Short mmCIF file of C-alpha atoms and ligand atoms in Angstrom, two decimals:
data_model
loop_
_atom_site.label_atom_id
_atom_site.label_comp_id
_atom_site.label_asym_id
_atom_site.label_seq_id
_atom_site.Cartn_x
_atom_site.Cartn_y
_atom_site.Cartn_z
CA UNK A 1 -55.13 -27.50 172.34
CA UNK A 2 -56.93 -25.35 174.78
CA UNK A 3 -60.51 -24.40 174.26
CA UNK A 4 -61.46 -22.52 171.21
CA UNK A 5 -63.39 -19.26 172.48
CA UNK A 6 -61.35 -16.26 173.52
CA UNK A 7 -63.21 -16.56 177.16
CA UNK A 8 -61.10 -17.61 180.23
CA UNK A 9 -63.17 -19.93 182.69
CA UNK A 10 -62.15 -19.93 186.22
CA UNK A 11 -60.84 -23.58 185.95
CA UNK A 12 -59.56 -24.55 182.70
CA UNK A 13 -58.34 -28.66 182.63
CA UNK A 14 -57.06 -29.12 179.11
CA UNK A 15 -55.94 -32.86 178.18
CA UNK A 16 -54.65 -34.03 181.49
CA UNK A 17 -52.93 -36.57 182.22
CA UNK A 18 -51.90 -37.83 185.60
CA UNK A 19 -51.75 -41.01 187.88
CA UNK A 20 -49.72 -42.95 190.61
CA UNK A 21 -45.83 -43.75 189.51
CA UNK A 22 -46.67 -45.69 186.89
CA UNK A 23 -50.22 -46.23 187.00
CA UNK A 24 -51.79 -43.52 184.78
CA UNK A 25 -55.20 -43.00 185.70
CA UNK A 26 -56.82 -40.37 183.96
CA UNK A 27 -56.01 -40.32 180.02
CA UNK A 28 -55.95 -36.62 178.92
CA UNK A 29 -58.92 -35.31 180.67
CA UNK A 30 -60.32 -31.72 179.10
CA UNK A 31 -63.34 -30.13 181.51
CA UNK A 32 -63.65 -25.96 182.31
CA UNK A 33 -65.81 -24.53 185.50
CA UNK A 34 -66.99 -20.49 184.62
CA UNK A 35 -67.38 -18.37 187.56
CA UNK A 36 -71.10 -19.04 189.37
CA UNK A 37 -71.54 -22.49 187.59
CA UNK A 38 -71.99 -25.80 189.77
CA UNK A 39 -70.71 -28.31 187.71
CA UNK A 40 -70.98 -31.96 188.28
CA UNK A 41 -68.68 -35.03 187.60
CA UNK A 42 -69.83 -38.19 187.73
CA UNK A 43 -68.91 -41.47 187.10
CA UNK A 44 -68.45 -45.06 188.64
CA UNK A 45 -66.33 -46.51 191.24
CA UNK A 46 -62.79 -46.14 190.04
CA UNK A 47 -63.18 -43.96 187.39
CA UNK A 48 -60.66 -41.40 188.43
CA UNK A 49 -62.85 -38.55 190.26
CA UNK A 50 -61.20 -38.68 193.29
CA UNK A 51 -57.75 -38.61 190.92
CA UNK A 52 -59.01 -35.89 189.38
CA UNK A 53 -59.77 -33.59 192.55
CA UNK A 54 -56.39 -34.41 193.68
CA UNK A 55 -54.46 -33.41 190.47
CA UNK A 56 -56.68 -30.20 190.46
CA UNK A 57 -55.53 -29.36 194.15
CA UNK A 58 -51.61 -30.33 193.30
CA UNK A 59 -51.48 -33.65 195.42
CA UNK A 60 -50.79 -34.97 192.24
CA UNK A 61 -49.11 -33.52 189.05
CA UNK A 62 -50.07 -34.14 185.66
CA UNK A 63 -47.82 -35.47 183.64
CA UNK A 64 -49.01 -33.98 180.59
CA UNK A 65 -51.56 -31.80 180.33
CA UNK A 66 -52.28 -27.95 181.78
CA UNK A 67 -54.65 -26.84 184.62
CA UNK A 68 -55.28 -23.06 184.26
CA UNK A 69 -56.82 -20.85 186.97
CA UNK A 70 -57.93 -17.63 186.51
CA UNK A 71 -55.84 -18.10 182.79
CA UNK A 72 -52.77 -19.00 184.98
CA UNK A 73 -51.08 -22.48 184.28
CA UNK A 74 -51.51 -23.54 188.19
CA UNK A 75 -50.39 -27.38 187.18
CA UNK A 76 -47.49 -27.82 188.68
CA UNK A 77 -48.03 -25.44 192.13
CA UNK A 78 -48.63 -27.68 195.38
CA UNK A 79 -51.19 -28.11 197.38
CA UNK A 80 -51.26 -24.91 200.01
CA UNK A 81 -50.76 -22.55 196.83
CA UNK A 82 -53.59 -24.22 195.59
CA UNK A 83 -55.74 -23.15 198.85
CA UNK A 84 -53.63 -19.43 198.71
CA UNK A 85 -55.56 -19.35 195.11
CA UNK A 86 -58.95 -19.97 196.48
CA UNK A 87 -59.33 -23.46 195.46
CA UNK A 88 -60.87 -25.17 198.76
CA UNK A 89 -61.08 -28.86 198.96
CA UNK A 90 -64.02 -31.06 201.59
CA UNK A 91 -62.35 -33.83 201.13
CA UNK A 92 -64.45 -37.38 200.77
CA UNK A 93 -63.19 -38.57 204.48
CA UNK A 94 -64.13 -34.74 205.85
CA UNK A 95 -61.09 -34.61 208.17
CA UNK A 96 -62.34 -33.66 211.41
CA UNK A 97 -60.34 -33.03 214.01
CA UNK A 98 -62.20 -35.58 216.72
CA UNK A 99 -60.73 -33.87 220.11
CA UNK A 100 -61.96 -29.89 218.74
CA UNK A 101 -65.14 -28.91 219.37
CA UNK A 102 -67.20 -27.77 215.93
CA UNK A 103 -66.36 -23.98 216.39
CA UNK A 104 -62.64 -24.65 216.85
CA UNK A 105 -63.10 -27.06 213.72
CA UNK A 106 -64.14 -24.44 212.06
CA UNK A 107 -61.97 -21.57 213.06
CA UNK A 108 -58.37 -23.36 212.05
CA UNK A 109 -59.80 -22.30 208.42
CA UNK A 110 -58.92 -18.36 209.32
CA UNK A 111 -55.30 -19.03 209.62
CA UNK A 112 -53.56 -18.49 206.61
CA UNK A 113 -56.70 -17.08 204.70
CA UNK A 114 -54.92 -14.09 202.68
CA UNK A 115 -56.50 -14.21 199.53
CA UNK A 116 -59.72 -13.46 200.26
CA UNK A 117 -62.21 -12.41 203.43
CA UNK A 118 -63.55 -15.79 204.09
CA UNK A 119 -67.29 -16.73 205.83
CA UNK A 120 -67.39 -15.55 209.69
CA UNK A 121 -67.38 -18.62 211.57
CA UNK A 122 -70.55 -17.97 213.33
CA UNK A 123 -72.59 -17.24 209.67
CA UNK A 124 -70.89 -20.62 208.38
CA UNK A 125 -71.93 -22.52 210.87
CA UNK A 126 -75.17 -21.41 210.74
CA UNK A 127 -75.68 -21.98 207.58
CA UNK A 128 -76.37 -25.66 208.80
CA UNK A 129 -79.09 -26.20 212.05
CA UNK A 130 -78.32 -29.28 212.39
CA UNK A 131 -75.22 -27.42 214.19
CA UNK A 132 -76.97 -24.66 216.16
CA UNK A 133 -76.16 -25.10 219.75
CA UNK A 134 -73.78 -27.75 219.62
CA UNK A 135 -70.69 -25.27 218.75
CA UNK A 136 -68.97 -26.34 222.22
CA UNK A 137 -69.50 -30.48 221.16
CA UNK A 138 -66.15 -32.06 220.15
CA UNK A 139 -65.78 -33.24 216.34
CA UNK A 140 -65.90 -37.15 217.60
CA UNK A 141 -69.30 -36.67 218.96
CA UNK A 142 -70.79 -35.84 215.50
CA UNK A 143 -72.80 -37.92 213.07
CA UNK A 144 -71.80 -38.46 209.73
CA UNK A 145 -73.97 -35.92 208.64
CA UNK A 146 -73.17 -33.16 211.16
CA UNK A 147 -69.21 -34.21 210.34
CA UNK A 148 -70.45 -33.14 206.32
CA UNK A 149 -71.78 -29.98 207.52
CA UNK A 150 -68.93 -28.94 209.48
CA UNK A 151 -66.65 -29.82 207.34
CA UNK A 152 -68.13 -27.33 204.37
CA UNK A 153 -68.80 -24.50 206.87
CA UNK A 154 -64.82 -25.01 207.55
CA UNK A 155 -64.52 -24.67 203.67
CA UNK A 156 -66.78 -21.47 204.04
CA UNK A 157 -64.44 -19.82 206.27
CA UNK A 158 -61.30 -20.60 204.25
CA UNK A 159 -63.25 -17.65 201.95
CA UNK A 160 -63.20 -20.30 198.75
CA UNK A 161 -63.83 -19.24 195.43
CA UNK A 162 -64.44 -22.16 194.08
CA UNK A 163 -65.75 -24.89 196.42
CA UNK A 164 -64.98 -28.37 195.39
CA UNK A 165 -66.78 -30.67 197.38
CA UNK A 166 -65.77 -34.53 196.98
CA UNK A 167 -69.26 -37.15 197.46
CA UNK A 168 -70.69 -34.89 200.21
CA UNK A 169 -73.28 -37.00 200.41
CA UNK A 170 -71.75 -40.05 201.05
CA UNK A 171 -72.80 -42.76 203.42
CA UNK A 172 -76.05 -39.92 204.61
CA UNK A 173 -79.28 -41.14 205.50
CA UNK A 174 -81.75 -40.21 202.82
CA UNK A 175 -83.06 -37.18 204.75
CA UNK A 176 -79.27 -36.12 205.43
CA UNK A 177 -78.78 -36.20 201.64
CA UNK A 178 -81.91 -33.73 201.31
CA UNK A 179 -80.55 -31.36 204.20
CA UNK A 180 -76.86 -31.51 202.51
CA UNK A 181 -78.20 -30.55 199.13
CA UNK A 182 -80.21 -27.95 200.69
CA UNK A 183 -77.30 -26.28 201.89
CA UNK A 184 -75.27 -26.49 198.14
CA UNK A 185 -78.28 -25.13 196.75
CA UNK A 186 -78.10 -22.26 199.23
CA UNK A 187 -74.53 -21.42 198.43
CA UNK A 188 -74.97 -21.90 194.36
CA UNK A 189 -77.80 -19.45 194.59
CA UNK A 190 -75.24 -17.19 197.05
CA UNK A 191 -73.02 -16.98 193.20
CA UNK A 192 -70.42 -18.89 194.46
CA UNK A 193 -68.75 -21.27 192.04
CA UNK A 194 -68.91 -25.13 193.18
CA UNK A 195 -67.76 -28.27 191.70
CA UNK A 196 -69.20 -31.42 192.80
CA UNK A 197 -68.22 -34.97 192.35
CA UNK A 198 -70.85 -36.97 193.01
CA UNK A 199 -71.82 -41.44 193.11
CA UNK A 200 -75.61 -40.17 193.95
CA UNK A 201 -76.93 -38.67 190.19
CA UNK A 202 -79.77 -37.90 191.21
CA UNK A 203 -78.38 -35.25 193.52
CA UNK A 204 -75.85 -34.00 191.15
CA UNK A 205 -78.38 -33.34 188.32
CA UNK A 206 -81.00 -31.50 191.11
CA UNK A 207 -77.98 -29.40 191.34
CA UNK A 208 -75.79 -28.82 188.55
CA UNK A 209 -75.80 -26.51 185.60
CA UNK A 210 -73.18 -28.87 183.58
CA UNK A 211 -72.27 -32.18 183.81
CA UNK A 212 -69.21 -34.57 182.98
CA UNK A 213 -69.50 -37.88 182.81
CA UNK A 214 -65.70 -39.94 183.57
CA UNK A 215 -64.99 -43.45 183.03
CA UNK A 216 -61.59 -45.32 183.20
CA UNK A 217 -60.36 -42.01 183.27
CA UNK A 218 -61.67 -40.68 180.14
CA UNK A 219 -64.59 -37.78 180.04
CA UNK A 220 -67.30 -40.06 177.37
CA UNK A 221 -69.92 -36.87 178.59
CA UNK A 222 -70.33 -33.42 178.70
CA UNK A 223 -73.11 -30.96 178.34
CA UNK A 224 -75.97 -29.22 180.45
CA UNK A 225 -77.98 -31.28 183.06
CA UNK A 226 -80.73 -30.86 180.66
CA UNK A 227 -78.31 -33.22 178.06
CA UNK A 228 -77.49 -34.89 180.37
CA UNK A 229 -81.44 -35.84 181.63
CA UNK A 230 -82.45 -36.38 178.01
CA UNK A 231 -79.42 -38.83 176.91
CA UNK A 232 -80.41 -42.18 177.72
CA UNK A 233 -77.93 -44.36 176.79
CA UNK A 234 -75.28 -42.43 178.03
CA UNK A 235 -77.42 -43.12 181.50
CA UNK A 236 -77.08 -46.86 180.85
CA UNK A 237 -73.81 -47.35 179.39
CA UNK A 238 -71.62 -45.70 181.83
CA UNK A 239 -74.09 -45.18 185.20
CA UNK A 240 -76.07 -48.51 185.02
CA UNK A 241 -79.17 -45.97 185.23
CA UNK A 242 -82.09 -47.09 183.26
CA UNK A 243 -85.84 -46.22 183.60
N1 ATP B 1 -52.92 -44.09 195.77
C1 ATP B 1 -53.19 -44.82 194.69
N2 ATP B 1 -52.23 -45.59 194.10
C2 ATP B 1 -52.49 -46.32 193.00
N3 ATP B 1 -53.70 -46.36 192.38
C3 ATP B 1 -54.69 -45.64 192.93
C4 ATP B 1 -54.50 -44.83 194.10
N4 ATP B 1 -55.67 -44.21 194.39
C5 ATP B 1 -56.55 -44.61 193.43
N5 ATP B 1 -55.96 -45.46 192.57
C6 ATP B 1 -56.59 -46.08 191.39
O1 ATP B 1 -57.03 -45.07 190.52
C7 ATP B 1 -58.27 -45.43 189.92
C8 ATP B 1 -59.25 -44.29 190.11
O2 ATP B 1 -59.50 -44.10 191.50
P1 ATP B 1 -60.32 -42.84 192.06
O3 ATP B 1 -60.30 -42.93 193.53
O4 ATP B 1 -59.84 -41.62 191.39
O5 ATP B 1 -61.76 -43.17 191.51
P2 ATP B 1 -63.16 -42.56 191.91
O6 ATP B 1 -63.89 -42.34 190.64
O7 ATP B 1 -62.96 -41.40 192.81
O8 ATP B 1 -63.82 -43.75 192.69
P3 ATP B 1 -64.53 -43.79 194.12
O9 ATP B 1 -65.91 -43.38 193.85
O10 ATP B 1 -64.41 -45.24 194.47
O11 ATP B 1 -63.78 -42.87 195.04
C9 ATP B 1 -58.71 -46.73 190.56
O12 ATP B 1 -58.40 -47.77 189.67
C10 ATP B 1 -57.86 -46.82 191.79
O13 ATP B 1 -57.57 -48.16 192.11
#
């Protein structure tokens, strides 16, 4: 039914549904991003984030359901108007190109960036010093870590205006993880607007303003990361988390 208040949020999901052929994954999904919010969605393994990110970017379409952007009905535009729009994907597997070096990684994000001035490649890159003086290093030579960083100084470059980054801190090293959410604090106290699926909650909740909870493809949580902190059993019964 679309949300109730006359404001229009940047990215509007009202009671999606989508899936693979047959398989429907996520059940009518409802969730909204304003402008300058990170917002979080969690959930377990196989709950449908990844399904969601990709219905949001039109690899998928819902088959019921509307996406808005910007108040525009975006749900069933592919995926490169998606990117036109300034939606910008890091994708969970980063995509790194292993034979370019990190600066040439990082510059095929200017082509095709019309909607927007994106990040100079030199200030995205360094954003991260874990890069600094590598720029000339080819993308197989990089940790898992380094791989992460590039990959979201790509998304930088692209000019996004809303960031969706998918488990960036996957598979990191504890002290990785730190250095990662260092850098998504950074850009969420630049203004710009982020949405973050997450497996580690702890990171999510250090960063976001909101949170949704998804399981079997149905949102069972939403509210502030305060809420969120404070509601126990929603902790346990869909995140195994208990204190
Ligand atoms: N290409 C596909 N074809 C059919 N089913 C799929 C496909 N990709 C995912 N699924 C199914 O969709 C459900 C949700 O998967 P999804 O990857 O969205 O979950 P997730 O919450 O991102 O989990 P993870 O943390 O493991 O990435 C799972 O049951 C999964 O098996």
């Amino acid at each position: 039914m679309g949300s109730s208040n006359s404001h229009t949020h940047l990215l509007e999901l009202d009671d999606v549904r989508s899936g693979y052929g047959e398989t429907e994954v996520l059940n009518g999904i409802s969730m909204t991003v304003d402008e300058g919010e990170v917002v979080a969605l969690i959930g377990r393994n196989g709950a449908g984030k990844t399904t969601t990110l990709r219905t949001i970017m039109g690899h998928l379409v819902p088959t019921t359901g509307t996406i808005n952007y910007r108040g525009s009905d975006i749900s069933q535009r592919d995926v490169a108007k998606t990117a036109q729009q300034g939606i910008t994907l890091v994708p969970e597997d980063r995509q790194i190109f292993p034979g370019l070096s990190i600066r040439e990684n990082a510059k095929i994000s200017e082509v095709g960036t019309t909607h927007n001035e994106g990040w100079d490649v030199d200030d995205a890159l360094s954003l991260f010093a874990n890069l600094e003086g590598k720029e000339n290093r080819p993308g197989s030579a990089l940790s898992g870590g380094e791989q992460q960083m590039l990959a979201i100084a790509r998304a930088l470059v692209s000019g996004p205006e809303l960031l969706v980054l998918d488990e960036p801190t996957e598979g990191l090293a504890p002290k990785i993880v730190d250095e990662v959410a260092g850098i998504i604090a950074d850009l969420k106290s630049r203004g710009l607007t982020i949405l973050l699926v997450e497996q580690n909650v702890e990171t999510a909740i250090e960063l976001a303003d909101r949170v949704y909870v998804l399981d079997r493809g149905e949102i069972v949580f939403e509210g502030t990361t305060e809420e969120f902190t404070a509601d126990e059993n929603i902790k346990e019964s869909y995140l195994g988390i208990s204190e």
